[in-house]
PDB file of C-alpha atoms in Angstrom:
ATOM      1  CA  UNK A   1     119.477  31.677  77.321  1.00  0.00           C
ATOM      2  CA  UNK A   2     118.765  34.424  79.521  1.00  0.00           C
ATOM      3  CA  UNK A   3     122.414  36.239  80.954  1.00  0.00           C
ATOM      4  CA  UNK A   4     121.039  38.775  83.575  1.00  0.00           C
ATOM      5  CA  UNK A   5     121.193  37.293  87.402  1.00  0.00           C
ATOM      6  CA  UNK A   6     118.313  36.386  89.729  1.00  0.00           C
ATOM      7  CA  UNK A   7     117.345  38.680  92.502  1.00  0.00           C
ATOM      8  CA  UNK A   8     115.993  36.701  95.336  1.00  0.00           C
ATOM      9  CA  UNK A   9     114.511  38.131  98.562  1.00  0.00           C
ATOM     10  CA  UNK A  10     115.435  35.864 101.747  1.00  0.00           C
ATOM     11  CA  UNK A  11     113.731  35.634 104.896  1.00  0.00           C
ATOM     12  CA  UNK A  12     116.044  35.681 108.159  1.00  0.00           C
ATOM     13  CA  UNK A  13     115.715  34.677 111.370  1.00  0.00           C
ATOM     14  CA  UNK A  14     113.363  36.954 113.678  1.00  0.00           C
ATOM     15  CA  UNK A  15     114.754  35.994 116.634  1.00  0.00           C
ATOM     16  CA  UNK A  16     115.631  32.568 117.216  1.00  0.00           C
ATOM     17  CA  UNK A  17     118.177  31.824 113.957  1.00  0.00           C
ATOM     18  CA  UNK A  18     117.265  27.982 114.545  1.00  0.00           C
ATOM     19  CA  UNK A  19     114.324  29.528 112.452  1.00  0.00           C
ATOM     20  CA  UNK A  20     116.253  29.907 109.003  1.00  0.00           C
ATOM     21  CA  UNK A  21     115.539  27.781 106.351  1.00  0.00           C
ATOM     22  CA  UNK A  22     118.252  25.287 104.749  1.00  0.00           C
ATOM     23  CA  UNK A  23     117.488  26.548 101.303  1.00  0.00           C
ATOM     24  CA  UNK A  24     118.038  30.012 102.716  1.00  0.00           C
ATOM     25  CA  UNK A  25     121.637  28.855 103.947  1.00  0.00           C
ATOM     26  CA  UNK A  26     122.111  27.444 100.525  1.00  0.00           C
ATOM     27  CA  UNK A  27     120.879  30.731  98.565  1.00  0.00           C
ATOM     28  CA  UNK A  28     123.096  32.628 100.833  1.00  0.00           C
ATOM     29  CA  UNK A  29     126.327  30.667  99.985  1.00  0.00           C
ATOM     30  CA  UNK A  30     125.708  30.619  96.448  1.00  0.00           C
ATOM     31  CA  UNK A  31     125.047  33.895  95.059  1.00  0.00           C
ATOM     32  CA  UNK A  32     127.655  36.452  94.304  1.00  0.00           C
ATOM     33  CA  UNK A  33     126.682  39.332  96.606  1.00  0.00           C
ATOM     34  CA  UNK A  34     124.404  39.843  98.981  1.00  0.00           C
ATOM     35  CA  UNK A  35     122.213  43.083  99.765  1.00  0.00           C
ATOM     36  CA  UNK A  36     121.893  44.550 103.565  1.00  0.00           C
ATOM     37  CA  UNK A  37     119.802  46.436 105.013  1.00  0.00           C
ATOM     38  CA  UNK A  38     122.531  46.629 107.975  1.00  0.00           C
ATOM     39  CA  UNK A  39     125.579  45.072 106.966  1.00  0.00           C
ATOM     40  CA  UNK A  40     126.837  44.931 110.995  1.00  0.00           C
ATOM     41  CA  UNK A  41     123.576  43.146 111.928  1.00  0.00           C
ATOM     42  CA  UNK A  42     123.375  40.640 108.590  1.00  0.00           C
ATOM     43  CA  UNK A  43     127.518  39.792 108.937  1.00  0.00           C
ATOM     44  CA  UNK A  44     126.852  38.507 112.619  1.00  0.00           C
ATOM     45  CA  UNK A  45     124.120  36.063 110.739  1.00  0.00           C
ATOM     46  CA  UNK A  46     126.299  35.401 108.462  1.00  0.00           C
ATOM     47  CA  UNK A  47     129.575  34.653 110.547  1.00  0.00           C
ATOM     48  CA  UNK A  48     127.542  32.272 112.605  1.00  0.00           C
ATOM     49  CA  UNK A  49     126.349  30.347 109.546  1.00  0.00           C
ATOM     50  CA  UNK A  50     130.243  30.326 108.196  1.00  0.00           C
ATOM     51  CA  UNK A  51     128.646  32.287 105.076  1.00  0.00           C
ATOM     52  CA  UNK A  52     131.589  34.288 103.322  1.00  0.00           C
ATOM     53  CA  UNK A  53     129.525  35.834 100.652  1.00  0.00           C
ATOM     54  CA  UNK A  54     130.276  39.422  99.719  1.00  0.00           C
ATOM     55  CA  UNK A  55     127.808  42.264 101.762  1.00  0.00           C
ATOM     56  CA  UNK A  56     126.744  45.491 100.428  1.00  0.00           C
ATOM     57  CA  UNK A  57     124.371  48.014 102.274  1.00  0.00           C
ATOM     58  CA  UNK A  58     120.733  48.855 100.613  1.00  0.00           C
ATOM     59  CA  UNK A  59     118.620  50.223 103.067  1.00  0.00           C
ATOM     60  CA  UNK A  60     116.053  53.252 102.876  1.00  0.00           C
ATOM     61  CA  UNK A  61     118.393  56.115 102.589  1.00  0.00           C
ATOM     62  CA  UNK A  62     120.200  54.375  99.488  1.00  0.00           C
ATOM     63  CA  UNK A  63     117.787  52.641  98.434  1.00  0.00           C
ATOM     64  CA  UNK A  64     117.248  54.850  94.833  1.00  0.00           C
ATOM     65  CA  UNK A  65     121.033  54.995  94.096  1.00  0.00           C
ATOM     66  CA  UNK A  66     122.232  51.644  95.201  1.00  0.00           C
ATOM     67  CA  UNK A  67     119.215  50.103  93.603  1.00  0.00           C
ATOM     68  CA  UNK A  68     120.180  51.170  90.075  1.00  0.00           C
ATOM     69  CA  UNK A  69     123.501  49.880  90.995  1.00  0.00           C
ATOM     70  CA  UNK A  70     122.579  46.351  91.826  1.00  0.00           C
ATOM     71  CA  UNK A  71     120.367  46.599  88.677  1.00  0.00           C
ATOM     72  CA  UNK A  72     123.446  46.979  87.194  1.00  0.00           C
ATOM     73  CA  UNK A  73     125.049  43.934  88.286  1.00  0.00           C
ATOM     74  CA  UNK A  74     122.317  42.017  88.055  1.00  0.00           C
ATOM     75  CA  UNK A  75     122.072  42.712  84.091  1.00  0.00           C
ATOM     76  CA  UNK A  76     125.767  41.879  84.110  1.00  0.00           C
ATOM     77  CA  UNK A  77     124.611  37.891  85.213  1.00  0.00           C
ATOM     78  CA  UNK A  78     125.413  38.476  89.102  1.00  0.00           C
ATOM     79  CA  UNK A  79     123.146  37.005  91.489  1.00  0.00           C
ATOM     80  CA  UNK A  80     122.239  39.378  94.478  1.00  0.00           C
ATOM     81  CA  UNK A  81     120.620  38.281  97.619  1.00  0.00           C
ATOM     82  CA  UNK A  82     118.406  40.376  99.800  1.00  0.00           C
ATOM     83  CA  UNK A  83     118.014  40.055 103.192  1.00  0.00           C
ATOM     84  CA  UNK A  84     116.778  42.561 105.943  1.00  0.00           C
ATOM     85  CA  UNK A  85     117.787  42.267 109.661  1.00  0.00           C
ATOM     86  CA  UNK A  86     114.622  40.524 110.555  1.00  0.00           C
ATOM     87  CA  UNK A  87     111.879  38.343 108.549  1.00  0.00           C
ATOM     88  CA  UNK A  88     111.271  39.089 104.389  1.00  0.00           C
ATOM     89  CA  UNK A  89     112.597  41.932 103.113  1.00  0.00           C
ATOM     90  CA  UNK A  90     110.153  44.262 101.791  1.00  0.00           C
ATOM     91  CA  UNK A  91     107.585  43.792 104.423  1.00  0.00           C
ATOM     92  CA  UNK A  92     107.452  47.079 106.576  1.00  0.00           C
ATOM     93  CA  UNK A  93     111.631  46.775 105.200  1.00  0.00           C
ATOM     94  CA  UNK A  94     113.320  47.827 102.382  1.00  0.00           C
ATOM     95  CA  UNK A  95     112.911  45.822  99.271  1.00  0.00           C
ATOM     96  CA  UNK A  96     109.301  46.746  97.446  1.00  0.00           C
ATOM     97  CA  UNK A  97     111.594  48.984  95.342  1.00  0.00           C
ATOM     98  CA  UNK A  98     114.146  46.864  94.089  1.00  0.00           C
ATOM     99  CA  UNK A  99     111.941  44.071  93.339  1.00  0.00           C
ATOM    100  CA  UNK A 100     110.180  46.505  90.934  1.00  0.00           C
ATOM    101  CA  UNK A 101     113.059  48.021  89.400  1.00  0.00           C
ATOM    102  CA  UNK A 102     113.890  44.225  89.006  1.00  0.00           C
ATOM    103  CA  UNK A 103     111.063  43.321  87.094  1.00  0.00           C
ATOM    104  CA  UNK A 104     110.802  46.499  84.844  1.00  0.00           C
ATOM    105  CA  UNK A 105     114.519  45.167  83.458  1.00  0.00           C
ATOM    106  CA  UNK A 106     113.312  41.500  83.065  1.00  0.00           C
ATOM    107  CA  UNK A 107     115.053  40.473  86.053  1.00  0.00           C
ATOM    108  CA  UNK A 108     113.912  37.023  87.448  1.00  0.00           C
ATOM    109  CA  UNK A 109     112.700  37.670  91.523  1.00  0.00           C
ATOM    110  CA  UNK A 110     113.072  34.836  93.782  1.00  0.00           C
ATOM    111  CA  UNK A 111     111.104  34.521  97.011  1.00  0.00           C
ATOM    112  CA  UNK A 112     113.033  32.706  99.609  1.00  0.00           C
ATOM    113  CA  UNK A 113     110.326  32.292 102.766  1.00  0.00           C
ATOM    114  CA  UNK A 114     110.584  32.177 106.116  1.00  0.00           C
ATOM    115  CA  UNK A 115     109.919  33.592 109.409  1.00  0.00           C
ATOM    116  CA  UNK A 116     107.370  36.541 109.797  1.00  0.00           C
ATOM    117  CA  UNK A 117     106.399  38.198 112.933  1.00  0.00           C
ATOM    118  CA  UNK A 118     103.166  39.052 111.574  1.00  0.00           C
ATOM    119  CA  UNK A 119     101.921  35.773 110.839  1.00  0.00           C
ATOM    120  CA  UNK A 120     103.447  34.344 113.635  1.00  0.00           C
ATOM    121  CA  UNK A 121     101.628  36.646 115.907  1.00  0.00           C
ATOM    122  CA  UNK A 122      98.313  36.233 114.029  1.00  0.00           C
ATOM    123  CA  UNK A 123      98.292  32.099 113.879  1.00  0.00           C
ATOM    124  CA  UNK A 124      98.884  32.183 118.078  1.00  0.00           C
ATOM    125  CA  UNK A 125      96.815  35.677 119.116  1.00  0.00           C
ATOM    126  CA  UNK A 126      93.896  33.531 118.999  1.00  0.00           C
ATOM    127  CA  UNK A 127      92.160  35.708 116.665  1.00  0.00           C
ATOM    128  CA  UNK A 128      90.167  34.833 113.656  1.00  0.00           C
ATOM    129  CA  UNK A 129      93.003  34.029 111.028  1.00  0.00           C
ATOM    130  CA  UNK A 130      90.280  33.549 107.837  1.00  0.00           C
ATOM    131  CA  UNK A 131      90.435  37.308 106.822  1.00  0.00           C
ATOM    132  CA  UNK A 132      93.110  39.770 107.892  1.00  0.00           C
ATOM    133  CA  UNK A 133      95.376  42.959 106.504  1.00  0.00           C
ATOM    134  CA  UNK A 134      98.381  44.392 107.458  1.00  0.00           C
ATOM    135  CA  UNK A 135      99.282  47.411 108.236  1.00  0.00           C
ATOM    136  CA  UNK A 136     102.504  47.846 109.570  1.00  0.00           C
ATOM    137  CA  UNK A 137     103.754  50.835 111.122  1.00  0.00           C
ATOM    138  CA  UNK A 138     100.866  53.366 112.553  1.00  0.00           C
ATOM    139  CA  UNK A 139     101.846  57.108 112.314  1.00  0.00           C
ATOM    140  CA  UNK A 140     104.103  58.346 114.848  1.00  0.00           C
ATOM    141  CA  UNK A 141     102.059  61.817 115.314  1.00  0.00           C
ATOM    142  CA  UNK A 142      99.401  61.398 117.771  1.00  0.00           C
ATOM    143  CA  UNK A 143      96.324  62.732 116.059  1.00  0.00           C
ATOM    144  CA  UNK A 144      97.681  61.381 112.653  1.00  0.00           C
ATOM    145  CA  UNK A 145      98.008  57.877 114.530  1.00  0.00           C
ATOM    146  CA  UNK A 146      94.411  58.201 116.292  1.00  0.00           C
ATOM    147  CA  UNK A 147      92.809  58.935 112.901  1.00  0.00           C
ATOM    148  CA  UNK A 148      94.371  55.689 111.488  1.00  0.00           C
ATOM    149  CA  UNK A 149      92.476  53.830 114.398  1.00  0.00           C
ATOM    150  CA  UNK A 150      89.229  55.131 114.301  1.00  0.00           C
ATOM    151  CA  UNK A 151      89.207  54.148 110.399  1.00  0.00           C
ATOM    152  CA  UNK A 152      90.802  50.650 110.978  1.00  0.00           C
ATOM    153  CA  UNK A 153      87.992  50.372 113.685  1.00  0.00           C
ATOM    154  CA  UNK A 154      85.490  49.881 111.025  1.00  0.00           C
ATOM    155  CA  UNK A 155      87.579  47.285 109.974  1.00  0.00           C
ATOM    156  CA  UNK A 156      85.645  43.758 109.569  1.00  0.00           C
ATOM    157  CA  UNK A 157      88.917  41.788 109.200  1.00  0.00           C
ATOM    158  CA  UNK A 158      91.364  40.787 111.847  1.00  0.00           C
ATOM    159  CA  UNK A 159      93.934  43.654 111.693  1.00  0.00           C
ATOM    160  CA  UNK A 160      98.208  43.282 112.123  1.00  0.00           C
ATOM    161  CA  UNK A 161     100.005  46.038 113.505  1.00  0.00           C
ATOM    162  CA  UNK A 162     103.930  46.272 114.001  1.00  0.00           C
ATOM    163  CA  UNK A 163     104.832  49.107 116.645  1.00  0.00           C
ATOM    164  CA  UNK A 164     107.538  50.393 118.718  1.00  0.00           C
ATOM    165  CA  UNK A 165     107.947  49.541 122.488  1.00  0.00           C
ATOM    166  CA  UNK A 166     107.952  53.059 123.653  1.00  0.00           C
ATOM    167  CA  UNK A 167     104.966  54.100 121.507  1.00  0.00           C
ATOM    168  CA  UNK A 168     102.792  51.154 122.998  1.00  0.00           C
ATOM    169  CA  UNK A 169     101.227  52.224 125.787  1.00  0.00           C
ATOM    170  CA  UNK A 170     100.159  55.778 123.510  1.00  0.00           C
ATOM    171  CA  UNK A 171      98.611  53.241 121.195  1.00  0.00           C
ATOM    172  CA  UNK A 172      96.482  51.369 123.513  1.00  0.00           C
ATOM    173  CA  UNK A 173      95.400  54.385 125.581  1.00  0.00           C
ATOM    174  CA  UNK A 174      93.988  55.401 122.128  1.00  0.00           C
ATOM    175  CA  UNK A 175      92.674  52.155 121.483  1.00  0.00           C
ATOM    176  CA  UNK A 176      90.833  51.548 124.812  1.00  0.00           C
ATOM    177  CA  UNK A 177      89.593  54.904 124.521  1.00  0.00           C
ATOM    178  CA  UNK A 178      87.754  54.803 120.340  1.00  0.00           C
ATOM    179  CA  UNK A 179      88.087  50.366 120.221  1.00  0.00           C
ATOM    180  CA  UNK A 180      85.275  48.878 119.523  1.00  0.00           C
ATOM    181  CA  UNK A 181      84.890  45.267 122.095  1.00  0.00           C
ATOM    182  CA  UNK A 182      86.632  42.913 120.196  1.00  0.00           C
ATOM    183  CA  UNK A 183      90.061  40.878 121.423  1.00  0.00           C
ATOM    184  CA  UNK A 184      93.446  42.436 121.051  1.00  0.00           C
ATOM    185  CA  UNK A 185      96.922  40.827 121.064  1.00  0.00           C
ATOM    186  CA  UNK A 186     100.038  41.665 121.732  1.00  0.00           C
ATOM    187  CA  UNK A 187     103.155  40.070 120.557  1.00  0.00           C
ATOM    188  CA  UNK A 188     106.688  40.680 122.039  1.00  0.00           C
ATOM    189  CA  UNK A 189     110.050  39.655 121.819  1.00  0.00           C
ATOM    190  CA  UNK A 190     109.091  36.753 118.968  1.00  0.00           C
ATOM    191  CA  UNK A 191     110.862  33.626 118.542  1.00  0.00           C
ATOM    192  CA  UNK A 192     113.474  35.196 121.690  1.00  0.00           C
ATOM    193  CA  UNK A 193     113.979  33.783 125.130  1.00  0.00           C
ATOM    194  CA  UNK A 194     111.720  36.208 126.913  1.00  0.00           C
ATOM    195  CA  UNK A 195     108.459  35.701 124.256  1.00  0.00           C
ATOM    196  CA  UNK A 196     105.365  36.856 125.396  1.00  0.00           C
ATOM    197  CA  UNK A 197     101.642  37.042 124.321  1.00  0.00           C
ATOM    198  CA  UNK A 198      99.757  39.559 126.660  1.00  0.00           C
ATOM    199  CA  UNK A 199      95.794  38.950 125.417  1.00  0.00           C
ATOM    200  CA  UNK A 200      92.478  40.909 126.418  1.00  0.00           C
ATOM    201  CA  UNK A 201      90.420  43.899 125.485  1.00  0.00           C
ATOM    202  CA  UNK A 202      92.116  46.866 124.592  1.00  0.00           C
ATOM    203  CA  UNK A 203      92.004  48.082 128.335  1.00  0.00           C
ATOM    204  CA  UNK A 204      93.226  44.775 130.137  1.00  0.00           C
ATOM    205  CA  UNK A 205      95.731  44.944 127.900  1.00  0.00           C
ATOM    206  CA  UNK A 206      96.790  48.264 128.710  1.00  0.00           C
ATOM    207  CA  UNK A 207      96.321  47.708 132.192  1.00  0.00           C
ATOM    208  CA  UNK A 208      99.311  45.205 132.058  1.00  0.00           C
ATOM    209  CA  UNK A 209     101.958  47.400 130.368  1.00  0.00           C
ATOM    210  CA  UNK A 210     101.471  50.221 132.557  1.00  0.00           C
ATOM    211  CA  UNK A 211     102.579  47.929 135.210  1.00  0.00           C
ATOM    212  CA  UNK A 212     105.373  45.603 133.434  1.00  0.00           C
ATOM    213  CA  UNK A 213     107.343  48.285 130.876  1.00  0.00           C
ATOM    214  CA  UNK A 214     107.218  47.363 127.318  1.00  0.00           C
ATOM    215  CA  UNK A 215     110.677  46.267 125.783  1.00  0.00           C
ATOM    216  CA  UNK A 216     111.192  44.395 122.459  1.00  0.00           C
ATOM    217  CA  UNK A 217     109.784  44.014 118.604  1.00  0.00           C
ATOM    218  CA  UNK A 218     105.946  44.255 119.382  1.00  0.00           C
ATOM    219  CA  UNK A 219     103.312  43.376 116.860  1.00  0.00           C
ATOM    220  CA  UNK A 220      99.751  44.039 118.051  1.00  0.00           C
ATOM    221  CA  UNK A 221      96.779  41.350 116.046  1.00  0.00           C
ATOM    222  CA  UNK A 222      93.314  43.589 116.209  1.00  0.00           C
ATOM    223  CA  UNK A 223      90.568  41.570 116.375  1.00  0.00           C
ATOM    224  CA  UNK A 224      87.931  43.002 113.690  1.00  0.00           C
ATOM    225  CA  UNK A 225      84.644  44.948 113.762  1.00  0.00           C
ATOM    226  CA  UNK A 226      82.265  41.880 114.452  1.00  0.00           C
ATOM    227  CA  UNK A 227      79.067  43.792 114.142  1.00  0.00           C
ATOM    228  CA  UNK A 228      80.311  45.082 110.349  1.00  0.00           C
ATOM    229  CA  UNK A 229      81.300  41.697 109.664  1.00  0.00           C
ATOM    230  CA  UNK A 230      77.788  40.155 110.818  1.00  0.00           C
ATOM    231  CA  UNK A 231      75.614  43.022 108.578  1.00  0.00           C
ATOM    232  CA  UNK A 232      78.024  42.287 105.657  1.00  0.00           C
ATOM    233  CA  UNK A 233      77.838  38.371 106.560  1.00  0.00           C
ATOM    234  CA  UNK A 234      73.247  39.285 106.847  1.00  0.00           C
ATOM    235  CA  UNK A 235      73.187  41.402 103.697  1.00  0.00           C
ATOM    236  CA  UNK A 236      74.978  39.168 101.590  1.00  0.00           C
ATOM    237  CA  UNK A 237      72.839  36.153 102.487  1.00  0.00           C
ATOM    238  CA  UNK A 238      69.767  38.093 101.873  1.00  0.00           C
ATOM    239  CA  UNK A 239      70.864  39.378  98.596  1.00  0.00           C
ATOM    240  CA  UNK A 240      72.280  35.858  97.796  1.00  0.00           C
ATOM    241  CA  UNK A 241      75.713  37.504  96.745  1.00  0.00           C
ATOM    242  CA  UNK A 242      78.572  34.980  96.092  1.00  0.00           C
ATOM    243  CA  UNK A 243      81.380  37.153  95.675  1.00  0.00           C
ATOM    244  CA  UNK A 244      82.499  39.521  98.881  1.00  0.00           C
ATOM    245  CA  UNK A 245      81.253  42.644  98.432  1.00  0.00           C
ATOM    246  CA  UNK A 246      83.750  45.377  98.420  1.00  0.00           C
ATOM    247  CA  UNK A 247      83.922  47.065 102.081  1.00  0.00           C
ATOM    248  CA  UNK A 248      85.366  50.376 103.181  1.00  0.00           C
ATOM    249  CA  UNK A 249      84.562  52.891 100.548  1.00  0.00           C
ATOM    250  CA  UNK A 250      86.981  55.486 101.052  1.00  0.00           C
ATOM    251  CA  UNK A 251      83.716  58.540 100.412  1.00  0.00           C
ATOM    252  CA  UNK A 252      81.951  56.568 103.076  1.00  0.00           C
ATOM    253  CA  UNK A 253      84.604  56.321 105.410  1.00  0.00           C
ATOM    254  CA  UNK A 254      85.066  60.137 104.880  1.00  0.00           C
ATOM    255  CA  UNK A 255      81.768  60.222 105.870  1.00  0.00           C
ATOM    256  CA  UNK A 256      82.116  58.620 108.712  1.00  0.00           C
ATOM    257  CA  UNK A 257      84.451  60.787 110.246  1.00  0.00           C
ATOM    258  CA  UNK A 258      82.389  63.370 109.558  1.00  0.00           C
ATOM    259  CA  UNK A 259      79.379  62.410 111.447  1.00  0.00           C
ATOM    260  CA  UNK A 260      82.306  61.700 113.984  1.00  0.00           C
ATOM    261  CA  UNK A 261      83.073  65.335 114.574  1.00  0.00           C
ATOM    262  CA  UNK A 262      86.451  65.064 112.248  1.00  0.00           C
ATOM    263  CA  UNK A 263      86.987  68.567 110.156  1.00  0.00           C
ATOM    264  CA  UNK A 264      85.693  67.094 106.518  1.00  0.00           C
ATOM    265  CA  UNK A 265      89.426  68.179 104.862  1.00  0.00           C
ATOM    266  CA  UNK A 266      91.551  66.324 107.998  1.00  0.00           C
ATOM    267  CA  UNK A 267      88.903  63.150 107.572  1.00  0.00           C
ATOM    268  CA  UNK A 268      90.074  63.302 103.478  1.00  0.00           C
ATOM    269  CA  UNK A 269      93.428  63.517 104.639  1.00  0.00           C
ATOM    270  CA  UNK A 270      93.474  60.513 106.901  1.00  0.00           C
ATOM    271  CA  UNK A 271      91.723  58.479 104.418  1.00  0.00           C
ATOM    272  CA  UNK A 272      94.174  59.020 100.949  1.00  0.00           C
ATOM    273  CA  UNK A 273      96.880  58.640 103.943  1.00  0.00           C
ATOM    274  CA  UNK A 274      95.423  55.408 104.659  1.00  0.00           C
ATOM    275  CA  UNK A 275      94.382  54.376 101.396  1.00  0.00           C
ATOM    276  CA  UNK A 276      97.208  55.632  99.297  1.00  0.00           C
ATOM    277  CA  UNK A 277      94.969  57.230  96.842  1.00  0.00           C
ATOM    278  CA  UNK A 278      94.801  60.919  95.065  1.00  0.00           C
ATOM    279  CA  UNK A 279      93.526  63.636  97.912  1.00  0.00           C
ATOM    280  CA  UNK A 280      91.708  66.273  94.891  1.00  0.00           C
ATOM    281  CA  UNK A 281      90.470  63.090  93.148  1.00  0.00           C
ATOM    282  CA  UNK A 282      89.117  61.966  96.677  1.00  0.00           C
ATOM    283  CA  UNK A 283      87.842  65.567  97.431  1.00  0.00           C
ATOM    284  CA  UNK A 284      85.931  65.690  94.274  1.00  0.00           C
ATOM    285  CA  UNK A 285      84.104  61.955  94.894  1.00  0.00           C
ATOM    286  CA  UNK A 286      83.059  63.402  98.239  1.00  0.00           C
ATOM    287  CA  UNK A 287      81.428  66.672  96.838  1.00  0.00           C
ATOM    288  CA  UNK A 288      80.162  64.612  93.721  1.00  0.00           C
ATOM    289  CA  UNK A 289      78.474  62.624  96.742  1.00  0.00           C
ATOM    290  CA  UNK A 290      77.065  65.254  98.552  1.00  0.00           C
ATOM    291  CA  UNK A 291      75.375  67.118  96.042  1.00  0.00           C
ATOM    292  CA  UNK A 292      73.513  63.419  95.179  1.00  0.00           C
ATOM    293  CA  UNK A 293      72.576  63.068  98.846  1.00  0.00           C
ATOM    294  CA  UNK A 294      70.683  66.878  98.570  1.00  0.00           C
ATOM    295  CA  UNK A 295      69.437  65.654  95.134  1.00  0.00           C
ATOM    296  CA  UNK A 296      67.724  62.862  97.092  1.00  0.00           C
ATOM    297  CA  UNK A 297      65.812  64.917  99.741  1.00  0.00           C
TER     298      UNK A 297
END
């Protein structure tokens, strides 16, 4: 029989706490501890619920040395709770870390679901909900977060976007500037008294928070690179492909910046940013592909 404890990763309210779960209530209650990523925030949840359980703090500046402690305790047969102060931990929130430290030490992982402002804002943006990624956070440094947006607009899938109120208007000035046509959403104040969904091209939308201030949790839904998706949709049909071909190959997106006007090392850069692969390895694949291309001539 196995003695360690079960880690399982909660979703709370994002707003409106009629939107918690019963069996989240339940989990809550029933462990032994429960992890924080703001204990202040999480006991107010908590208090209304009448949940006594024990909090402890694990949030991104701890996250390394309290994680090895509630490895600890979860070894010892304790069942921990997670929770962040909005929606599933671990999304664009601490948690990722823990749940692989977890599994490393055989640890059983739970998901609890719930509410999530990304999905909510994709099923009601009115945007095409059959393919989509998310992306979270863009950078905070302006050319770092325009480079992120000129590759996500070559993008053929419906893009999610979580951003900060007073970095909104920057982000759609950038985006009605390098956007391609398509629809753009934008999500605020979720689930709260004062939601709202302001909908349009890039530019109507900025017109409307340059006039009405921005204030909330925003997530932004991107509608995706329709002419990308109709040649992919064209060429596989005409090569009578079943399986989607793989899109967005990080050489030819370096490319791509290139022909742009991008510096070829800050177009490598943005792409491993993006990507979250090796810069040297992605260097060398770029070289490798331009001495083929002078091969070719």
């Amino acid at each position: 029989m196995d003695s360690n404890g079960i880690l399982y990763l909660v979703a709370t309210p994002i707003g409106n706490l009629e939107d918690i779960t019963l069996r989240a209530l339940r989990v809550l209650k029933e462990v032994d501890l429960i992890g924080a990523e703001d204990t202040r925030n999480s006991r107010k949840l908590l208090n209304y619920f009448e949940i006594n359980t024990p909090l402890t703090s694990y949030h991104d500046h701890n996250q390394k040395t309290k994680g090895r402690q509630l490895i600890d305790k979860l070894l010892g047969g304790i069942n921990i709770a997670l929770i962040s102060d909005a929606g599933m931990p671990g999304i664009s929130d601490p948690g990722s870390l823990l749940v692989k430290q977890a599994l490393e030490a055989g640890i059983t992982v739970v998901p609890v679901p719930g509410a999530n402002a990304a999905l909510a804002a994709l099923i009601a943006s009115g945007i095409n909900t059959d393919q989509f990624i998310f992306h979270g956070f863009l950078p905070r440094r302006k050319k770092e977060r325009e480079e992120r947006l000129l590759l996500l607009k070559e993008e053929s899938r419906t893009v999610i976007i979580y951003e900060a109120p007073h970095r909104l208007l920057a982000t759609l000035k950038c985006l009605a500037k390098c956007w391609h046509g398509g629809q753009v959403a934008v999500a605020r104040e979720l689930t709260k008294k004062f939601e709202e969904f302001v909908r349009g091209t890039s530019q109507e939308v900025l017109e409307h928070f340059l006039v009405t201030q921005p204030r909330g949790e925003i997530t932004m839904v991107l509608e995706g690179n329709r002419e990308i998706s109709q040649g992919s949709t064209r060429e596989k049909q005409g090569l009578g492909l079943t399986q989607p071909k793989e899109e967005n190959n990080p050489v030819e997106q370096v490319m791509g910046l290139v022909k742009q006007g991008y510096q070829k090392k800050d177009a490598i850069k943005a792409v491993s940013n993006l990507l979250r692969i090796n810069r040297r390895i992605l260097y060398q694949q770029v070289l490798e592909a331009e001495g083929k291309g002078k091969g070719k001539r």
